[in-house]
PDB file of C-alpha atoms and ligand atoms in Angstrom:
ATOM      1  CA  MET C   1     124.271  15.753 109.510  1.00  0.00           C
ATOM      2  CA  ILE C   2     121.076  17.504 107.988  1.00  0.00           C
ATOM      3  CA  ALA C   3     122.375  20.285 106.619  1.00  0.00           C
ATOM      4  CA  LYS C   4     124.821  19.300 104.648  1.00  0.00           C
ATOM      5  CA  ALA C   5     122.887  16.040 103.468  1.00  0.00           C
ATOM      6  CA  PRO C   6     122.106  15.708  99.612  1.00  0.00           C
ATOM      7  CA  TRP C   7     118.354  15.390  99.712  1.00  0.00           C
ATOM      8  CA  ALA C   8     116.432  15.582 102.936  1.00  0.00           C
ATOM      9  CA  LEU C   9     112.527  14.219 102.041  1.00  0.00           C
ATOM     10  CA  ILE C  10     109.828  15.241 104.327  1.00  0.00           C
ATOM     11  CA  PHE C  11     106.514  13.357 104.322  1.00  0.00           C
ATOM     12  CA  VAL C  12     103.513  14.894 104.746  1.00  0.00           C
ATOM     13  CA  VAL C  13     100.529  13.146 106.515  1.00  0.00           C
ATOM     14  CA  ASP C  14      98.379  15.346 103.646  1.00  0.00           C
ATOM     15  CA  TYR C  15      94.559  15.553 103.229  1.00  0.00           C
ATOM     16  CA  ALA C  16      94.531  18.931 102.091  1.00  0.00           C
ATOM     17  CA  LYS C  17      94.810  17.471  99.013  1.00  0.00           C
ATOM     18  CA  TRP C  18      91.823  15.303  99.545  1.00  0.00           C
ATOM     19  CA  ILE C  19      89.155  17.760 100.989  1.00  0.00           C
ATOM     20  CA  ASP C  20      89.999  19.679  98.290  1.00  0.00           C
ATOM     21  CA  LEU C  21      89.021  17.627  96.316  1.00  0.00           C
ATOM     22  CA  PHE C  22      85.529  16.895  97.482  1.00  0.00           C
ATOM     23  CA  GLU C  23      85.590  20.688  96.761  1.00  0.00           C
ATOM     24  CA  HIS C  24      86.834  19.991  93.114  1.00  0.00           C
ATOM     25  CA  ALA C  25      84.128  17.557  92.318  1.00  0.00           C
ATOM     26  CA  GLY C  26      81.550  19.413  94.602  1.00  0.00           C
ATOM     27  CA  CYS C  27      80.866  16.827  97.299  1.00  0.00           C
ATOM     28  CA  PHE C  28      80.341  20.125  99.293  1.00  0.00           C
ATOM     29  CA  GLU C  29      77.405  21.841  97.465  1.00  0.00           C
ATOM     30  CA  PRO C  30      74.258  21.278  99.062  1.00  0.00           C
ATOM     31  CA  GLU C  31      72.898  20.000  96.417  1.00  0.00           C
ATOM     32  CA  PHE C  32      75.394  17.512  96.360  1.00  0.00           C
ATOM     33  CA  VAL C  33      74.269  16.605  99.880  1.00  0.00           C
ATOM     34  CA  GLU C  34      70.604  16.828  98.927  1.00  0.00           C
ATOM     35  CA  ARG C  35      71.074  15.000  95.702  1.00  0.00           C
ATOM     36  CA  THR C  36      72.979  11.950  97.386  1.00  0.00           C
ATOM     37  CA  GLY C  37      72.195  11.783 101.374  1.00  0.00           C
ATOM     38  CA  LYS C  38      75.595  11.638 102.030  1.00  0.00           C
ATOM     39  CA  ALA C  39      77.326  13.202 104.621  1.00  0.00           C
ATOM     40  CA  PRO C  40      77.639  17.291 104.665  1.00  0.00           C
ATOM     41  CA  ARG C  41      81.590  18.424 105.332  1.00  0.00           C
ATOM     42  CA  ARG C  42      83.456  17.494 108.046  1.00  0.00           C
ATOM     43  CA  ALA C  43      86.768  17.925 108.818  1.00  0.00           C
ATOM     44  CA  PRO C  44      89.618  14.673 109.154  1.00  0.00           C
ATOM     45  CA  GLY C  45      89.257  12.876 112.551  1.00  0.00           C
ATOM     46  CA  LEU C  46      91.738  10.460 113.399  1.00  0.00           C
ATOM     47  CA  GLY C  47      90.429   7.824 111.839  1.00  0.00           C
ATOM     48  CA  ASP C  48      91.732   9.727 108.133  1.00  0.00           C
ATOM     49  CA  PHE C  49      94.780  10.415 110.164  1.00  0.00           C
ATOM     50  CA  ALA C  50      95.570   7.172 110.517  1.00  0.00           C
ATOM     51  CA  ILE C  51      95.229   5.798 106.988  1.00  0.00           C
ATOM     52  CA  ALA C  52      96.798   9.013 105.160  1.00  0.00           C
ATOM     53  CA  ALA C  53     100.200   8.630 108.331  1.00  0.00           C
ATOM     54  CA  GLN C  54     100.579   4.930 107.461  1.00  0.00           C
ATOM     55  CA  ASP C  55     100.515   6.313 103.590  1.00  0.00           C
ATOM     56  CA  ALA C  56     103.325   8.464 104.574  1.00  0.00           C
ATOM     57  CA  VAL C  57     105.714   5.800 106.622  1.00  0.00           C
ATOM     58  CA  ILE C  58     105.309   3.148 103.396  1.00  0.00           C
ATOM     59  CA  ALA C  59     106.233   6.312 101.241  1.00  0.00           C
ATOM     60  CA  ALA C  60     109.406   6.897 103.980  1.00  0.00           C
ATOM     61  CA  GLN C  61     110.387   3.361 103.820  1.00  0.00           C
ATOM     62  CA  ASN C  62     109.789   2.965 100.583  1.00  0.00           C
ATOM     63  CA  ALA C  63     112.785   5.840  99.862  1.00  0.00           C
ATOM     64  CA  VAL C  64     114.601   4.239 102.579  1.00  0.00           C
ATOM     65  CA  VAL C  65     114.834   0.671 100.204  1.00  0.00           C
ATOM     66  CA  ALA C  66     115.152   2.618  97.143  1.00  0.00           C
ATOM     67  CA  ALA C  67     117.998   4.901  98.874  1.00  0.00           C
ATOM     68  CA  GLU C  68     119.520   1.720  99.918  1.00  0.00           C
ATOM     69  CA  ALA C  69     119.678  -0.012  96.236  1.00  0.00           C
ATOM     70  CA  LEU C  70     121.498   2.685  94.675  1.00  0.00           C
ATOM     71  CA  GLY C  71     124.034   2.363  97.895  1.00  0.00           C
ATOM     72  CA  LEU C  72     122.591   5.725  98.759  1.00  0.00           C
ATOM     73  CA  GLY C  73     122.539   6.175 102.917  1.00  0.00           C
ATOM     74  CA  SER C  74     119.646   6.995 105.109  1.00  0.00           C
ATOM     75  CA  CYS C  75     118.078   8.668 108.470  1.00  0.00           C
ATOM     76  CA  TYR C  76     115.163   9.058 109.835  1.00  0.00           C
ATOM     77  CA  ILE C  77     114.447  12.668 111.528  1.00  0.00           C
ATOM     78  CA  GLY C  78     111.438  12.320 113.680  1.00  0.00           C
ATOM     79  CA  ASP C  79     112.290  16.017 114.728  1.00  0.00           C
ATOM     80  CA  ILE C  80     110.438  17.494 111.969  1.00  0.00           C
ATOM     81  CA  VAL C  81     107.098  17.211 114.181  1.00  0.00           C
ATOM     82  CA  GLU C  82     109.054  19.403 116.209  1.00  0.00           C
ATOM     83  CA  ASN C  83     108.643  23.832 116.352  1.00  0.00           C
ATOM     84  CA  ALA C  84     105.503  23.026 114.644  1.00  0.00           C
ATOM     85  CA  GLU C  85     104.525  27.317 113.612  1.00  0.00           C
ATOM     86  CA  GLU C  86     107.381  27.576 111.982  1.00  0.00           C
ATOM     87  CA  VAL C  87     107.908  24.457 110.153  1.00  0.00           C
ATOM     88  CA  ALA C  88     103.852  24.821 108.730  1.00  0.00           C
ATOM     89  CA  GLU C  89     105.225  28.420 108.051  1.00  0.00           C
ATOM     90  CA  LEU C  90     108.905  27.855 106.295  1.00  0.00           C
ATOM     91  CA  LEU C  91     107.087  24.645 104.515  1.00  0.00           C
ATOM     92  CA  ASP C  92     103.662  26.605 103.523  1.00  0.00           C
ATOM     93  CA  LEU C  93     101.080  23.940 105.052  1.00  0.00           C
ATOM     94  CA  PRO C  94      97.769  23.896 105.409  1.00  0.00           C
ATOM     95  CA  PRO C  95      94.895  22.570 107.573  1.00  0.00           C
ATOM     96  CA  TYR C  96      94.772  19.192 107.047  1.00  0.00           C
ATOM     97  CA  THR C  97      98.290  17.989 106.574  1.00  0.00           C
ATOM     98  CA  MET C  98     101.042  17.215 109.187  1.00  0.00           C
ATOM     99  CA  PRO C  99     105.026  16.774 108.349  1.00  0.00           C
ATOM    100  CA  LEU C 100     105.104  13.162 110.293  1.00  0.00           C
ATOM    101  CA  SER C 101     108.927  12.494 109.315  1.00  0.00           C
ATOM    102  CA  MET C 102     111.798  13.504 107.591  1.00  0.00           C
ATOM    103  CA  LEU C 103     114.266  11.354 105.509  1.00  0.00           C
ATOM    104  CA  ILE C 104     118.020  13.033 104.940  1.00  0.00           C
ATOM    105  CA  ILE C 105     119.688  10.773 102.429  1.00  0.00           C
ATOM    106  CA  GLY C 106     123.299  10.875 100.811  1.00  0.00           C
ATOM    107  CA  THR C 107     126.393   8.607 100.297  1.00  0.00           C
ATOM    108  CA  PRO C 108     127.795   6.536 103.287  1.00  0.00           C
ATOM    109  CA  ARG C 109     131.506   7.579 104.049  1.00  0.00           C
ATOM    110  CA  LYS C 110     132.082   3.536 105.223  1.00  0.00           C
ATOM    111  CA  GLU C 111     130.432   0.562 104.145  1.00  0.00           C
ATOM    112  CA  ARG C 112     129.477  -0.434 107.460  1.00  0.00           C
ATOM    113  CA  PRO C 113     128.188  -3.982 108.414  1.00  0.00           C
ATOM    114  CA  ALA C 114     124.492  -4.536 109.701  1.00  0.00           C
ATOM    115  CA  ILE C 115     124.377  -5.512 113.231  1.00  0.00           C
ATOM    116  CA  ALA C 116     121.858  -8.125 114.596  1.00  0.00           C
ATOM    117  CA  HIS C 117     119.152  -6.044 116.283  1.00  0.00           C
ATOM    118  CA  PRO C 118     117.713  -7.021 119.201  1.00  0.00           C
ATOM    119  CA  VAL C 119     114.450  -9.860 118.511  1.00  0.00           C
ATOM    120  CA  VAL C 120     113.288 -10.607 122.324  1.00  0.00           C
ATOM    121  CA  ASN C 121     109.933  -9.427 123.073  1.00  0.00           C
ATOM    122  CA  LEU C 122     109.125  -8.273 119.391  1.00  0.00           C
ATOM    123  CA  VAL C 123     106.145 -11.005 117.963  1.00  0.00           C
ATOM    124  CA  HIS C 124     102.624 -11.257 119.898  1.00  0.00           C
ATOM    125  CA  GLU C 125     101.002 -14.300 118.327  1.00  0.00           C
ATOM    126  CA  GLU C 126      97.250 -14.442 118.963  1.00  0.00           C
ATOM    127  CA  ARG C 127      97.486 -12.011 122.031  1.00  0.00           C
ATOM    128  CA  TYR C 128      99.041  -9.229 123.309  1.00  0.00           C
ATOM    129  CA  CYS C 129     101.497 -10.536 125.622  1.00  0.00           C
ATOM    130  CA  ARG C 130     103.360  -8.746 128.297  1.00  0.00           C
ATOM    131  CA  ALA C 131     106.593  -9.824 129.004  1.00  0.00           C
ATOM    132  CA  ASP C 132     107.588 -11.465 132.026  1.00  0.00           C
ATOM    133  CA  ALA C 133     111.596 -10.254 133.945  1.00  0.00           C
ATOM    134  CA  ALA C 134     112.964 -13.246 132.861  1.00  0.00           C
ATOM    135  CA  THR C 135     111.907 -12.091 129.272  1.00  0.00           C
ATOM    136  CA  MET C 136     112.339  -8.615 129.872  1.00  0.00           C
ATOM    137  CA  ASP C 137     116.169  -9.813 131.212  1.00  0.00           C
ATOM    138  CA  ALA C 138     116.766 -11.143 128.321  1.00  0.00           C
ATOM    139  CA  GLN C 139     115.525  -8.069 125.879  1.00  0.00           C
ATOM    140  CA  VAL C 140     117.876  -5.955 128.677  1.00  0.00           C
ATOM    141  CA  ALA C 141     121.165  -7.892 127.566  1.00  0.00           C
ATOM    142  CA  GLU C 142     120.122  -7.984 123.970  1.00  0.00           C
ATOM    143  CA  MET C 143     119.776  -4.621 123.932  1.00  0.00           C
ATOM    144  CA  ASP C 144     122.978  -3.854 125.488  1.00  0.00           C
ATOM    145  CA  ALA C 145     124.729  -6.387 123.136  1.00  0.00           C
ATOM    146  CA  MET C 146     124.229  -4.588 120.116  1.00  0.00           C
ATOM    147  CA  PHE C 147     125.358  -1.230 122.163  1.00  0.00           C
ATOM    148  CA  ARG C 148     128.226  -2.012 123.318  1.00  0.00           C
ATOM    149  CA  PRO C 149     131.097  -0.832 123.871  1.00  0.00           C
ATOM    150  CA  HIS C 150     128.692   2.190 124.681  1.00  0.00           C
ATOM    151  CA  ALA C 151     126.540  -0.027 127.334  1.00  0.00           C
ATOM    152  CA  ARG C 152     128.843  -1.319 129.538  1.00  0.00           C
ATOM    153  CA  GLU C 153     127.012  -2.974 132.842  1.00  0.00           C
ATOM    154  CA  VAL C 154     123.364  -4.493 132.881  1.00  0.00           C
ATOM    155  CA  GLY C 155     120.191  -2.399 131.519  1.00  0.00           C
ATOM    156  CA  ASP C 156     122.717   0.971 130.291  1.00  0.00           C
ATOM    157  CA  ARG C 157     121.300   0.923 126.906  1.00  0.00           C
ATOM    158  CA  VAL C 158     117.494   1.546 128.359  1.00  0.00           C
ATOM    159  CA  ILE C 159     118.666   3.640 131.024  1.00  0.00           C
ATOM    160  CA  ASP C 160     119.964   5.543 127.819  1.00  0.00           C
ATOM    161  CA  ILE C 161     117.114   5.774 125.897  1.00  0.00           C
ATOM    162  CA  TYR C 162     115.604   6.857 128.710  1.00  0.00           C
ATOM    163  CA  THR C 163     117.891   9.780 130.343  1.00  0.00           C
ATOM    164  CA  ARG C 164     118.575  10.891 126.200  1.00  0.00           C
ATOM    165  CA  LYS C 165     114.574  11.105 124.621  1.00  0.00           C
ATOM    166  CA  HIS C 166     112.306   9.428 127.057  1.00  0.00           C
ATOM    167  CA  THR C 167     112.825  12.291 129.685  1.00  0.00           C
ATOM    168  CA  SER C 168     114.620  15.147 127.317  1.00  0.00           C
ATOM    169  CA  PRO C 169     113.382  18.663 126.098  1.00  0.00           C
ATOM    170  CA  PHE C 170     113.090  17.316 122.591  1.00  0.00           C
ATOM    171  CA  MET C 171     110.662  15.062 123.291  1.00  0.00           C
ATOM    172  CA  ALA C 172     108.566  16.744 125.050  1.00  0.00           C
ATOM    173  CA  GLU C 173     109.160  19.868 121.968  1.00  0.00           C
ATOM    174  CA  MET C 174     108.027  17.227 119.894  1.00  0.00           C
ATOM    175  CA  SER C 175     104.981  16.292 122.553  1.00  0.00           C
ATOM    176  CA  ARG C 176     103.911  19.942 122.685  1.00  0.00           C
ATOM    177  CA  SER C 177     104.687  20.159 118.552  1.00  0.00           C
ATOM    178  CA  MET C 178     102.160  17.610 118.117  1.00  0.00           C
ATOM    179  CA  GLU C 179      99.796  19.249 119.763  1.00  0.00           C
ATOM    180  CA  TRP C 180      99.576  21.602 117.553  1.00  0.00           C
ATOM    181  CA  TRP C 181     100.279  19.218 114.766  1.00  0.00           C
ATOM    182  CA  PHE C 182      96.912  17.540 115.774  1.00  0.00           C
ATOM    183  CA  LYS C 183      94.637  21.461 116.370  1.00  0.00           C
ATOM    184  CA  ASN C 184      95.960  21.300 112.863  1.00  0.00           C
ATOM    185  CA  TRP C 185      94.808  18.390 110.753  1.00  0.00           C
ATOM    186  CA  LEU C 186      91.372  18.767 112.147  1.00  0.00           C
ATOM    187  CA  GLY C 187      91.063  22.335 111.078  1.00  0.00           C
ATOM    188  CA  LYS C 188      91.437  23.820 114.124  1.00  0.00           C
TER     189      LYS C 188
HETATM  190  C1  FMN V 201     110.998   6.890 113.511  1.00  0.00           C
HETATM  191  C2  FMN V 201     112.542   7.403 113.303  1.00  0.00           C
HETATM  192  C3  FMN V 201     112.821   8.867 113.554  1.00  0.00           C
HETATM  193  C4  FMN V 201     114.517   9.138 114.167  1.00  0.00           C
HETATM  194  N1  FMN V 201     114.203  10.065 114.153  1.00  0.00           N
HETATM  195  C5  FMN V 201     115.853  10.465 114.282  1.00  0.00           C
HETATM  196  C6  FMN V 201     116.298  11.779 114.669  1.00  0.00           C
HETATM  197  O1  FMN V 201     114.971  12.709 114.954  1.00  0.00           O
HETATM  198  N2  FMN V 201     117.383  12.351 115.087  1.00  0.00           N
HETATM  199  C7  FMN V 201     118.431  11.076 114.166  1.00  0.00           C
HETATM  200  O2  FMN V 201     120.111  11.941 114.298  1.00  0.00           O
HETATM  201  N3  FMN V 201     118.002  10.604 114.353  1.00  0.00           N
HETATM  202  C8  FMN V 201     116.439   9.302 114.019  1.00  0.00           C
HETATM  203  N4  FMN V 201     116.317   8.581 114.194  1.00  0.00           N
HETATM  204  C9  FMN V 201     118.038   7.812 113.662  1.00  0.00           C
HETATM  205  C10 FMN V 201     118.069   6.964 114.859  1.00  0.00           C
HETATM  206  O3  FMN V 201     118.581   7.144 115.460  1.00  0.00           O
HETATM  207  C11 FMN V 201     119.216   5.706 114.718  1.00  0.00           C
HETATM  208  O4  FMN V 201     120.356   6.081 114.199  1.00  0.00           O
HETATM  209  C12 FMN V 201     118.421   5.318 113.303  1.00  0.00           C
HETATM  210  O5  FMN V 201     117.791   4.816 113.453  1.00  0.00           O
HETATM  211  C13 FMN V 201     119.229   3.989 113.381  1.00  0.00           C
HETATM  212  O6  FMN V 201     119.535   2.424 112.322  1.00  0.00           O
HETATM  213  P1  FMN V 201     119.970   1.596 112.379  1.00  0.00           P
HETATM  214  O7  FMN V 201     119.107   0.882 112.970  1.00  0.00           O
HETATM  215  O8  FMN V 201     120.128   0.828 110.778  1.00  0.00           O
HETATM  216  O9  FMN V 201     121.570   1.742 112.487  1.00  0.00           O
HETATM  217  C14 FMN V 201     115.006   8.221 113.429  1.00  0.00           C
HETATM  218  C15 FMN V 201     114.681   6.462 113.595  1.00  0.00           C
HETATM  219  C16 FMN V 201     113.594   6.370 113.434  1.00  0.00           C
HETATM  220  C17 FMN V 201     113.076   4.534 113.567  1.00  0.00           C
END
């Protein structure tokens, strides 16, 4: 599916651009630091990551909406963060970057009707509210309904996510790679 897609867009969380611009504008010069009293050079931190990651995801989601408006279909590919070392080399990604998300775009083979998505336990007012057993039963029922006919027995969808994703080797690889990417983000 990925190899055959006419477009595969990768959305990179990018602070290398800013570091280069700061350097270009002379912000790291001792003279600049002395004259302005500003802090000396530092690597991007997790605060910078929070903003830059949101920028990347906003761009990706806008691409989803634009593709949809043109009658195209798309699928997010979170797996792009895996095999960090190889992907960094393949795309020539410098320090202070992370490829957070990939989007493949193509022409849908057939129109798929919109499916009603679960809404129970999704929005919290004022404070985070942990679901009680009754709420979780309702949530599980909604999820099973969405994934019928695959979900046959109560809780099948939750168990499916646990076995196919939460405990899968690909998720272990994603976590290993994300540690690598965070080191790259911090310039280590
Ligand atoms: C953050 C995110 C990452 C995803 N990563 C992958 C992926 O790596 N491989 C894949 O085949 N689908 C991936 N998907 C697509 C989902 O598996 C699923 O098919 C899709 O979200 C369902 O969309 P729908 O609810 O519009 O049917 C991802 C979806 C999201 C939101």
